[in-house]
Amino acid sequence: MKEKGRPPYYEVIRDPLLRYMVRRLRLLWALEHAANLMSWDLETHMPREGIRDRSAALEEITALMHSIATSSWLREMIEAAQERLEELNDYEKGLVRVVAREVRIATALPEELVRREAKITAEATKVWEVARKRSDFNMFKPYLEQIVEIQREKAERLGYEDHPYDALLDLYEEGLRTRHVEEIFSKLVPATKKVLDEVRRRGFYPERHMLEDKEYDVDKAREMVRRLLGLLRFPLGERGRVDESAHPFTIDMGVYDVRITVRYEGRDFKRFVYSAVHEFGHALYELQQDPRLDQTPLVGGVSLGVHESQSRFWENIVGRGPWFMPELKRLADETIGLTRGVDLLELYRYVNTVRPDVIRVDADEVTYNLHIYLRFTLEKKLIEGSLRVDELPEAWNSLMEELLGVRPRNDAEGVLQDIHWSHGSIGYFPTYTLGNVIAAMIWRSLGGPDAEMLHRLDIPGLQEWLREKIHIWGKTYPPRTLVEKALGAPPTADALVEYLEWKYTRLPDKVEELLNPQR
Ligand code: MG
């Protein structure tokens, strides 16, 4: 029975001491709520000069959050709770794990280091923008050298068992280790190359499609996105918003206010369609959590990899599947109109072009992971000290050529293409491939090539399945445990290899029958 005035989390957090801790941590929760709203505004509506005060205000909030996470009362409470873990339920254990992890990370990284990193990365990001425009790695080099040094220092302070890169991976994906990533790539890279050879030999999936050059009307595109989100049952206006920004993203202010952004470039409509579906996948994860976790440290996606699995599942497996083509054609016919007279097979081939290219963000689902493998290989070497920053551009270009058979013509197309390193994010890239890996495990759990819910394009059914297995738990279980519980095994490359082989080598033979969902 629900008692009046009791917060919803009382139903899952029963331990009096932990309830008290959650109540005291509400300030941290509220600060994050405010910081997220400020960041959303910064990317969508804020006038350009507003950045001067906004970044200063965000820095103060971050410092305040850091001081709460390192306060002695919190550490004492967590230590006390850790001594009686066996008395606690799964939610309470999760709460202790999540808060202990935050405390451990915040304590290991002194405020001086955090501020030093914030300062250098803020400068580095500005320099990177100019360096990329001029395609001049030497401009960015001294900043990257400092950033790598800071990351190595962080790794030492955070501690690790086998490899300093482990400590950085763990910041983005709790429990992920270098050896896990190596194991995934050791199977995925050769399998991908084989699939790619087959795709080229066969020619069913084209390298280019004439629809890529077609221009669309942006107002009509906005209408298409609204209808697309309606089809996906995104609660626009109730618990969701869609806005525009230079780089699409998802951000939430709790489970009742989840926002995504889209970018319209004016041509090649699959780009805005699939970035909207991608962000929708992230948003659905936030929206479908157990509302009893709201306003506690347990709310929010459990890790970047699991989060990315949700966006990639909707984008690639649902949205780029043959079953999605009738709806996509109907939406496009009724809005931007570029698909009238284009049949479902052509539409399918347009949204599934496969083209080995130098730019990661434009990569298709076959070649994408090779871009991540390249970054993983180089990052690991930088952190262990076996590669110097000044050797990076050449190492990048050679590895790119070896993996994808293409060579960047300059630094802008090569080592300078991503913003991540300028932010200090080293150890982040592997979570993208982990997302693809977990998305394919979801596909396999749904039945793989025979997945009924995909064949019928049963959107509510898929959402309910994901809610029950994954979304509802928030951060209750560590990511590897959650994946094991929900999908039967910890992340391995098998399902992704199976998916790519099926879609790119066997599906073409029966594409006609799959293009119309069997409702
Ligand atoms: Mg994403």
Coordinates of C-alpha atoms and ligand atoms in Angstrom, one line a residue:
M1 CA 0.0 0.0 0.0
K2 CA 1.2 3.5 -0.9
E3 CA 1.4 5.9 2.0
K4 CA 0.9 9.6 1.4
G5 CA 4.0 11.8 1.3
R6 CA 6.4 8.9 1.0
P7 CA 8.8 9.2 -1.9
P8 CA 8.3 6.4 -4.5
Y9 CA 11.8 5.0 -3.8
Y10 CA 10.7 3.9 -0.4
E11 CA 9.1 0.9 -2.1
V12 CA 12.5 -0.4 -3.3
I13 CA 14.9 1.2 -0.7
R14 CA 13.7 -0.2 2.6
D15 CA 16.8 0.1 4.7
P16 CA 16.4 3.2 7.0
L17 CA 20.1 4.2 6.8
L18 CA 20.0 4.0 3.0
R19 CA 16.8 6.0 2.8
Y20 CA 18.5 8.7 4.8
M21 CA 21.5 8.6 2.5
V22 CA 19.3 9.0 -0.6
R23 CA 17.5 11.9 1.0
R24 CA 20.8 13.6 1.7
L25 CA 22.0 12.9 -1.8
R26 CA 19.0 14.7 -3.3
L27 CA 21.1 17.8 -3.5
L28 CA 23.5 16.0 -5.8
W29 CA 20.5 14.8 -7.8
A30 CA 19.1 18.3 -8.1
L31 CA 22.5 19.7 -9.1
E32 CA 22.7 17.1 -11.9
H33 CA 19.2 17.9 -13.0
A34 CA 20.1 21.6 -13.2
A35 CA 23.4 20.9 -15.0
N36 CA 21.7 18.8 -17.6
L37 CA 19.1 21.4 -18.3
M38 CA 21.8 24.0 -18.6
S39 CA 23.8 21.8 -21.0
W40 CA 20.7 21.1 -23.1
D41 CA 20.0 24.8 -23.3
L42 CA 23.7 25.5 -24.2
E43 CA 23.4 23.1 -27.2
T44 CA 20.0 24.1 -28.4
H45 CA 18.8 27.7 -27.7
M46 CA 21.5 29.7 -25.9
P47 CA 22.9 32.7 -27.7
R48 CA 26.5 32.2 -28.6
E49 CA 28.0 34.7 -26.1
G50 CA 26.1 33.0 -23.3
I51 CA 28.9 30.4 -23.2
R52 CA 31.1 32.8 -21.1
D53 CA 28.9 32.6 -18.0
R54 CA 27.4 29.2 -18.7
S55 CA 30.7 27.4 -18.7
A56 CA 31.7 29.2 -15.5
A57 CA 28.4 28.3 -13.8
L58 CA 28.6 24.7 -14.9
E59 CA 32.2 24.5 -13.5
E60 CA 31.0 25.7 -10.1
I61 CA 28.2 23.2 -10.0
T62 CA 30.6 20.4 -11.0
A63 CA 33.0 21.4 -8.2
L64 CA 30.1 21.4 -5.7
M65 CA 29.0 17.9 -6.9
H66 CA 32.6 16.8 -6.4
S67 CA 32.7 18.1 -2.9
I68 CA 29.5 16.2 -2.0
A69 CA 30.9 13.0 -3.5
T70 CA 34.1 13.3 -1.4
S71 CA 32.4 14.3 1.9
S72 CA 33.3 12.2 4.9
W73 CA 29.6 11.6 6.0
L74 CA 29.0 9.9 2.6
R75 CA 32.1 7.7 2.8
E76 CA 31.3 6.6 6.3
M77 CA 27.8 5.7 5.4
I78 CA 28.9 3.7 2.4
E79 CA 31.5 1.9 4.4
A80 CA 28.9 1.0 7.0
A81 CA 26.5 -0.3 4.4
Q82 CA 29.2 -2.3 2.7
E83 CA 29.6 -4.3 6.0
R84 CA 26.1 -5.6 5.9
L85 CA 25.6 -6.1 2.2
E86 CA 24.0 -9.5 2.7
E87 CA 21.1 -8.0 4.5
L88 CA 20.2 -5.8 1.6
N89 CA 17.9 -6.3 -1.4
D90 CA 19.1 -6.0 -5.0
Y91 CA 18.2 -2.4 -5.3
E92 CA 19.9 -1.5 -2.1
K93 CA 23.0 -3.4 -3.1
G94 CA 22.9 -1.6 -6.4
L95 CA 22.6 1.7 -4.6
V96 CA 25.7 0.9 -2.4
R97 CA 27.7 -0.2 -5.5
V98 CA 26.8 2.9 -7.5
V99 CA 27.5 5.4 -4.8
A100 CA 30.7 3.6 -3.7
R101 CA 31.9 3.8 -7.2
E102 CA 31.2 7.5 -7.5
V103 CA 32.9 8.1 -4.1
R104 CA 35.9 6.0 -5.1
I105 CA 36.4 7.9 -8.4
A106 CA 35.8 11.3 -6.9
T107 CA 38.2 10.6 -4.1
A108 CA 40.9 9.2 -6.3
L109 CA 40.9 12.3 -8.5
P110 CA 41.9 15.4 -6.5
E111 CA 40.1 18.6 -7.2
E112 CA 43.4 20.1 -8.5
L113 CA 43.6 17.4 -11.2
V114 CA 39.9 17.8 -12.1
R115 CA 40.3 21.5 -12.5
R116 CA 43.6 21.1 -14.5
E117 CA 41.9 18.7 -16.8
A118 CA 38.8 21.0 -17.2
K119 CA 41.1 23.9 -18.1
I120 CA 43.3 22.1 -20.6
T121 CA 40.4 20.3 -22.3
A122 CA 38.4 23.6 -22.7
E123 CA 41.4 25.2 -24.4
A124 CA 42.1 22.0 -26.4
T125 CA 38.6 21.8 -27.8
K126 CA 38.9 25.4 -29.1
V127 CA 42.3 24.6 -30.6
W128 CA 41.1 21.3 -32.1
E129 CA 38.3 23.1 -34.0
V130 CA 40.8 25.5 -35.7
A131 CA 43.4 22.7 -36.2
R132 CA 40.8 20.5 -37.9
K133 CA 39.7 23.4 -40.1
R134 CA 43.3 24.0 -41.1
S135 CA 44.1 20.3 -41.1
D136 CA 47.1 21.0 -39.0
F137 CA 47.9 18.3 -36.4
N138 CA 51.0 20.2 -35.1
M139 CA 48.7 22.9 -33.7
F140 CA 46.8 20.4 -31.6
K141 CA 49.8 18.2 -30.7
P142 CA 51.0 20.0 -27.5
Y143 CA 47.4 19.9 -26.1
L144 CA 47.0 16.3 -26.9
E145 CA 50.3 15.5 -25.3
Q146 CA 49.2 17.2 -22.0
I147 CA 45.8 15.4 -22.2
V148 CA 47.5 12.0 -22.6
E149 CA 49.7 12.8 -19.7
I150 CA 46.7 13.7 -17.5
Q151 CA 44.9 10.5 -18.6
R152 CA 48.0 8.5 -17.6
E153 CA 48.1 10.2 -14.3
K154 CA 44.4 9.5 -13.8
A155 CA 44.9 5.8 -14.5
E156 CA 47.7 5.6 -11.9
R157 CA 45.5 7.3 -9.3
L158 CA 42.4 5.2 -10.1
G159 CA 44.4 2.0 -10.1
Y160 CA 44.2 -1.1 -12.3
E161 CA 45.0 -4.7 -12.4
D162 CA 46.5 -5.5 -15.8
H163 CA 46.8 -2.4 -17.9
P164 CA 46.6 1.3 -17.2
Y165 CA 44.0 1.6 -20.0
D166 CA 41.7 -0.6 -17.9
A167 CA 41.3 2.3 -15.4
L168 CA 40.1 4.6 -18.2
L169 CA 37.8 2.1 -19.8
D170 CA 36.2 1.6 -16.5
L171 CA 35.3 5.3 -16.2
Y172 CA 32.9 4.9 -19.1
E173 CA 31.9 1.3 -18.8
E174 CA 32.0 -0.2 -15.3
G175 CA 33.9 -3.5 -15.3
L176 CA 35.1 -3.3 -18.9
R177 CA 38.8 -4.3 -19.3
T178 CA 41.3 -4.1 -22.1
R179 CA 41.3 -7.9 -22.4
H180 CA 37.5 -7.9 -22.9
V181 CA 37.8 -5.4 -25.8
E182 CA 40.8 -7.3 -27.3
E183 CA 38.8 -10.6 -27.2
I184 CA 35.8 -8.9 -29.0
F185 CA 38.0 -7.4 -31.7
S186 CA 40.1 -10.6 -32.2
K187 CA 36.9 -12.2 -33.6
L188 CA 35.1 -9.2 -35.0
V189 CA 37.9 -7.7 -37.1
P190 CA 38.6 -10.8 -39.3
A191 CA 34.9 -11.6 -39.6
T192 CA 34.1 -8.0 -40.7
K193 CA 36.8 -8.2 -43.4
K194 CA 35.2 -11.4 -44.7
V195 CA 31.7 -9.9 -44.8
L196 CA 33.1 -6.8 -46.5
D197 CA 34.7 -8.9 -49.2
E198 CA 31.5 -10.7 -49.8
V199 CA 29.5 -7.5 -49.9
R200 CA 31.8 -6.2 -52.6
R201 CA 31.9 -9.4 -54.6
R202 CA 28.1 -9.6 -54.7
G203 CA 27.2 -5.9 -55.2
F204 CA 23.7 -6.2 -53.6
Y205 CA 24.5 -3.5 -51.1
P206 CA 25.7 -0.5 -53.1
E207 CA 28.6 1.8 -52.3
R208 CA 26.5 4.8 -53.3
H209 CA 22.9 5.5 -54.0
M210 CA 21.4 8.3 -56.1
L211 CA 19.0 9.2 -53.2
E212 CA 22.0 10.4 -51.3
D213 CA 22.2 13.5 -53.5
K214 CA 18.5 14.4 -53.3
E215 CA 17.7 17.6 -51.4
Y216 CA 14.8 17.8 -49.1
D217 CA 12.7 20.6 -47.6
V218 CA 13.7 21.1 -44.0
D219 CA 10.1 22.0 -42.8
K220 CA 8.8 18.8 -44.4
A221 CA 11.7 16.9 -42.8
R222 CA 10.7 18.2 -39.4
E223 CA 7.2 16.9 -40.0
M224 CA 8.6 13.6 -41.0
V225 CA 10.6 13.3 -37.8
R226 CA 7.5 14.2 -35.8
R227 CA 5.6 11.4 -37.5
L228 CA 8.5 9.0 -37.2
L229 CA 8.7 9.6 -33.5
G230 CA 4.9 9.1 -33.3
L231 CA 5.3 5.7 -35.0
L232 CA 7.9 4.8 -32.4
R233 CA 5.5 6.0 -29.7
F234 CA 7.9 8.7 -28.3
P235 CA 5.8 10.7 -25.8
L236 CA 6.3 14.1 -27.5
G237 CA 5.0 16.9 -25.4
E238 CA 4.2 14.7 -22.4
R239 CA 7.6 13.3 -21.4
G240 CA 9.7 14.1 -24.4
R241 CA 10.9 16.9 -26.7
V242 CA 12.7 17.1 -29.9
D243 CA 14.9 20.1 -30.8
E244 CA 17.8 20.9 -33.2
S245 CA 21.5 21.0 -32.5
A246 CA 24.8 20.8 -34.3
H247 CA 25.5 17.3 -33.0
P248 CA 22.4 15.2 -32.2
F249 CA 22.2 14.0 -28.6
T250 CA 19.8 12.7 -25.9
I251 CA 19.6 14.2 -22.4
D252 CA 17.3 13.7 -19.5
M253 CA 16.0 15.5 -16.5
G254 CA 14.8 12.3 -14.8
V255 CA 12.3 9.7 -16.2
Y256 CA 9.6 12.3 -16.9
D257 CA 11.5 14.7 -19.1
V258 CA 13.7 13.1 -21.8
R259 CA 14.9 15.2 -24.8
I260 CA 16.5 14.4 -28.1
T261 CA 17.9 16.6 -30.9
V262 CA 18.2 16.2 -34.6
R263 CA 20.2 18.0 -37.3
Y264 CA 19.0 18.7 -40.8
E265 CA 21.7 19.0 -43.4
G266 CA 19.4 19.5 -46.5
R267 CA 20.3 16.4 -48.4
D268 CA 20.6 12.6 -48.0
F269 CA 17.5 12.2 -45.8
K270 CA 18.6 8.9 -44.3
R271 CA 21.0 10.9 -42.2
F272 CA 18.4 12.7 -40.2
V273 CA 16.0 9.7 -40.2
Y274 CA 18.6 7.4 -38.6
S275 CA 20.0 9.9 -36.2
A276 CA 16.5 10.6 -34.9
V277 CA 15.9 6.8 -34.5
H278 CA 19.3 6.5 -32.8
E279 CA 18.5 9.2 -30.3
F280 CA 15.0 7.8 -29.8
G281 CA 16.7 4.5 -28.7
H282 CA 18.7 6.3 -26.1
A283 CA 15.6 8.2 -24.9
L284 CA 13.4 5.0 -24.7
Y285 CA 15.9 3.6 -22.2
E286 CA 15.6 6.6 -19.9
L287 CA 11.8 6.7 -20.3
Q288 CA 11.2 3.1 -19.5
Q289 CA 13.0 2.8 -16.2
D290 CA 11.2 1.9 -13.1
P291 CA 9.8 5.2 -11.9
R292 CA 10.5 4.1 -8.3
L293 CA 14.2 4.7 -9.0
D294 CA 13.5 8.4 -9.9
Q295 CA 15.4 10.9 -7.8
T296 CA 17.8 8.3 -6.6
P297 CA 21.4 7.5 -7.7
L298 CA 20.0 4.3 -9.4
V299 CA 18.2 6.2 -12.1
G300 CA 19.8 6.6 -15.5
G301 CA 21.3 4.1 -18.0
V302 CA 23.8 1.9 -16.4
S303 CA 26.7 2.5 -18.8
L304 CA 27.6 4.0 -22.2
G305 CA 27.8 0.6 -23.8
V306 CA 24.4 -0.5 -22.7
H307 CA 23.0 2.9 -23.7
E308 CA 24.5 2.7 -27.1
S309 CA 23.1 -0.8 -27.5
Q310 CA 19.7 0.6 -27.3
S311 CA 20.3 3.4 -29.8
R312 CA 22.0 1.0 -32.3
F313 CA 19.3 -1.6 -31.9
W314 CA 16.6 0.8 -33.0
E315 CA 18.7 2.5 -35.6
N316 CA 20.3 -0.5 -37.3
I317 CA 18.4 -3.6 -36.4
V318 CA 14.9 -2.2 -36.4
G319 CA 15.2 0.9 -38.5
R320 CA 17.5 -0.4 -41.2
G321 CA 15.9 -3.8 -41.4
P322 CA 13.7 -4.7 -44.4
W323 CA 10.7 -4.8 -42.1
F324 CA 10.9 -1.0 -41.5
M325 CA 10.8 -0.1 -45.2
P326 CA 7.0 0.1 -45.8
E327 CA 6.6 2.5 -42.9
L328 CA 9.7 4.5 -43.9
K329 CA 8.4 4.8 -47.4
R330 CA 4.9 5.9 -46.3
L331 CA 6.3 8.6 -44.0
A332 CA 8.7 9.9 -46.6
D333 CA 6.0 9.8 -49.4
E334 CA 3.7 11.8 -47.2
T335 CA 6.2 14.4 -46.1
I336 CA 9.5 15.0 -48.0
G337 CA 8.2 13.2 -51.0
L338 CA 11.5 12.0 -52.4
T339 CA 10.6 8.3 -52.3
R340 CA 7.5 8.4 -54.6
G341 CA 8.3 6.0 -57.4
V342 CA 11.1 4.3 -55.4
D343 CA 10.3 0.7 -54.5
L344 CA 10.9 -0.9 -51.1
L345 CA 14.0 -2.8 -52.4
E346 CA 15.6 0.4 -53.6
L347 CA 14.8 2.1 -50.4
Y348 CA 16.3 -0.8 -48.5
R349 CA 19.5 -0.5 -50.6
Y350 CA 19.7 3.2 -50.1
V351 CA 19.6 3.1 -46.3
N352 CA 22.1 0.2 -46.3
T353 CA 24.9 1.4 -48.5
V354 CA 28.3 -0.1 -47.5
R355 CA 31.3 2.1 -48.2
P356 CA 34.7 1.8 -46.6
D357 CA 35.6 5.4 -45.9
V358 CA 37.9 7.4 -43.7
I359 CA 35.3 9.1 -41.6
R360 CA 33.9 7.2 -38.6
V361 CA 30.6 9.1 -38.2
D362 CA 29.6 8.4 -41.8
A363 CA 30.5 4.7 -41.5
D364 CA 27.9 2.0 -42.1
E365 CA 27.3 -0.9 -39.7
V366 CA 29.7 -3.2 -41.4
T367 CA 32.8 -1.0 -41.4
Y368 CA 32.0 1.0 -38.3
N369 CA 33.7 -1.3 -35.8
L370 CA 37.0 -1.2 -37.8
H371 CA 37.1 2.6 -37.0
I372 CA 36.7 1.8 -33.3
Y373 CA 39.4 -0.9 -33.4
L374 CA 41.8 1.7 -34.9
R375 CA 41.1 4.1 -32.1
F376 CA 41.3 1.4 -29.4
T377 CA 44.6 0.2 -30.7
L378 CA 46.2 3.7 -30.8
E379 CA 44.7 4.8 -27.4
K380 CA 46.0 1.8 -25.7
K381 CA 49.5 2.4 -27.1
L382 CA 49.4 6.1 -26.1
I383 CA 48.4 5.2 -22.5
E384 CA 50.9 2.4 -22.1
G385 CA 53.6 4.7 -23.6
S386 CA 54.5 2.6 -26.6
L387 CA 53.4 5.3 -29.1
R388 CA 54.2 9.0 -28.9
V389 CA 51.7 11.7 -29.8
D390 CA 53.9 13.0 -32.7
E391 CA 53.8 9.5 -34.2
L392 CA 50.0 9.4 -34.2
P393 CA 49.1 10.8 -37.7
E394 CA 51.3 8.3 -39.5
A395 CA 50.2 5.4 -37.2
W396 CA 46.6 6.4 -37.8
N397 CA 46.9 6.6 -41.6
S398 CA 48.7 3.3 -41.9
L399 CA 46.3 1.4 -39.7
M400 CA 43.4 2.9 -41.6
E401 CA 44.8 1.7 -44.9
E402 CA 45.5 -1.7 -43.5
L403 CA 41.9 -2.1 -42.1
L404 CA 39.8 -0.3 -44.6
G405 CA 41.9 0.0 -47.7
V406 CA 41.6 3.8 -47.7
R407 CA 44.1 6.5 -46.6
P408 CA 43.2 9.9 -45.3
R409 CA 44.4 12.7 -47.6
N410 CA 45.1 14.9 -44.6
D411 CA 44.9 15.2 -40.8
A412 CA 41.4 16.6 -40.9
E413 CA 40.2 13.4 -42.5
G414 CA 42.5 11.3 -40.3
V415 CA 43.7 11.8 -36.7
L416 CA 41.8 15.1 -36.2
Q417 CA 38.3 14.0 -37.2
D418 CA 36.9 13.2 -33.7
I419 CA 36.3 15.7 -30.9
H420 CA 36.6 13.0 -28.2
W421 CA 40.3 13.4 -27.4
S422 CA 40.1 17.1 -27.0
H423 CA 37.5 16.5 -24.3
G424 CA 40.0 14.1 -22.6
S425 CA 37.8 11.1 -23.4
I426 CA 40.3 8.3 -23.9
G427 CA 38.8 4.9 -23.3
Y428 CA 35.4 6.0 -24.5
F429 CA 35.4 4.7 -28.1
P430 CA 35.2 1.0 -27.3
T431 CA 31.8 1.6 -25.8
Y432 CA 30.4 2.2 -29.3
T433 CA 31.5 -1.3 -30.4
L434 CA 30.2 -2.7 -27.2
G435 CA 26.9 -1.1 -28.0
N436 CA 26.8 -2.9 -31.4
V437 CA 27.8 -6.1 -29.7
I438 CA 25.0 -5.9 -27.2
A439 CA 22.5 -4.8 -29.8
A440 CA 23.2 -7.9 -31.8
M441 CA 22.8 -10.0 -28.7
I442 CA 19.4 -8.6 -28.3
W443 CA 18.7 -9.5 -31.9
R444 CA 19.8 -13.1 -31.2
S445 CA 17.7 -13.3 -28.0
L446 CA 14.7 -12.2 -30.0
G447 CA 15.2 -15.1 -32.4
G448 CA 17.9 -13.9 -34.7
P449 CA 17.0 -14.4 -38.4
D450 CA 13.6 -15.7 -37.3
A451 CA 12.8 -12.9 -34.8
E452 CA 9.0 -12.7 -35.0
M453 CA 8.7 -9.3 -33.4
L454 CA 11.0 -7.8 -36.1
H455 CA 9.3 -9.6 -38.9
R456 CA 5.9 -8.2 -37.8
L457 CA 7.5 -4.8 -36.8
D458 CA 5.8 -5.1 -33.5
I459 CA 7.0 -1.8 -32.0
P460 CA 5.0 -2.1 -28.7
G461 CA 6.2 -5.7 -28.3
L462 CA 9.8 -4.8 -28.8
Q463 CA 9.5 -1.9 -26.3
E464 CA 8.0 -4.0 -23.7
W465 CA 10.6 -6.7 -24.1
L466 CA 13.4 -4.2 -23.7
R467 CA 11.7 -2.5 -20.8
E468 CA 11.3 -5.8 -18.8
K469 CA 14.8 -7.1 -19.6
I470 CA 16.9 -4.0 -19.5
H471 CA 15.4 -0.6 -19.0
I472 CA 13.4 -1.2 -15.9
W473 CA 16.6 -1.8 -13.8
G474 CA 18.3 1.5 -14.2
K475 CA 21.8 1.1 -12.6
T476 CA 20.6 -1.7 -10.2
Y477 CA 23.0 -4.3 -11.7
P478 CA 26.5 -3.7 -13.0
P479 CA 26.5 -3.6 -16.9
R480 CA 28.1 -7.0 -17.4
T481 CA 25.7 -8.6 -14.9
L482 CA 22.7 -6.9 -16.5
V483 CA 23.7 -8.2 -19.9
E484 CA 24.2 -11.6 -18.6
K485 CA 20.8 -11.6 -16.8
A486 CA 18.9 -10.1 -19.7
L487 CA 20.7 -11.8 -22.7
G488 CA 22.2 -15.0 -21.2
A489 CA 25.9 -14.2 -21.5
P490 CA 28.4 -11.5 -21.0
P491 CA 29.2 -9.5 -24.1
T492 CA 31.1 -11.5 -26.8
A493 CA 31.4 -10.9 -30.5
D494 CA 29.5 -14.0 -31.6
A495 CA 26.1 -12.5 -32.0
L496 CA 27.4 -9.5 -33.9
V497 CA 29.4 -11.7 -36.3
E498 CA 26.3 -13.8 -36.8
Y499 CA 24.1 -10.8 -37.4
L500 CA 26.5 -9.2 -39.9
E501 CA 27.0 -12.5 -41.8
W502 CA 23.2 -13.1 -41.9
K503 CA 22.3 -9.6 -43.0
Y504 CA 25.0 -9.0 -45.5
T505 CA 25.5 -12.5 -47.0
R506 CA 22.3 -14.4 -46.6
L507 CA 19.5 -11.9 -46.4
P508 CA 19.8 -10.7 -50.0
D509 CA 18.5 -14.1 -51.2
K510 CA 15.2 -13.6 -49.4
V511 CA 14.9 -9.8 -49.1
E512 CA 11.6 -9.7 -51.1
E513 CA 9.7 -11.7 -48.6
L514 CA 11.1 -9.7 -45.6
L515 CA 10.3 -6.3 -47.1
N516 CA 6.6 -6.6 -46.1
P517 CA 6.0 -7.2 -42.4
Q518 CA 3.8 -10.3 -41.8
R519 CA 1.1 -8.7 -39.6
Ligands
MG1 MG 24.6 7.3 -29.2

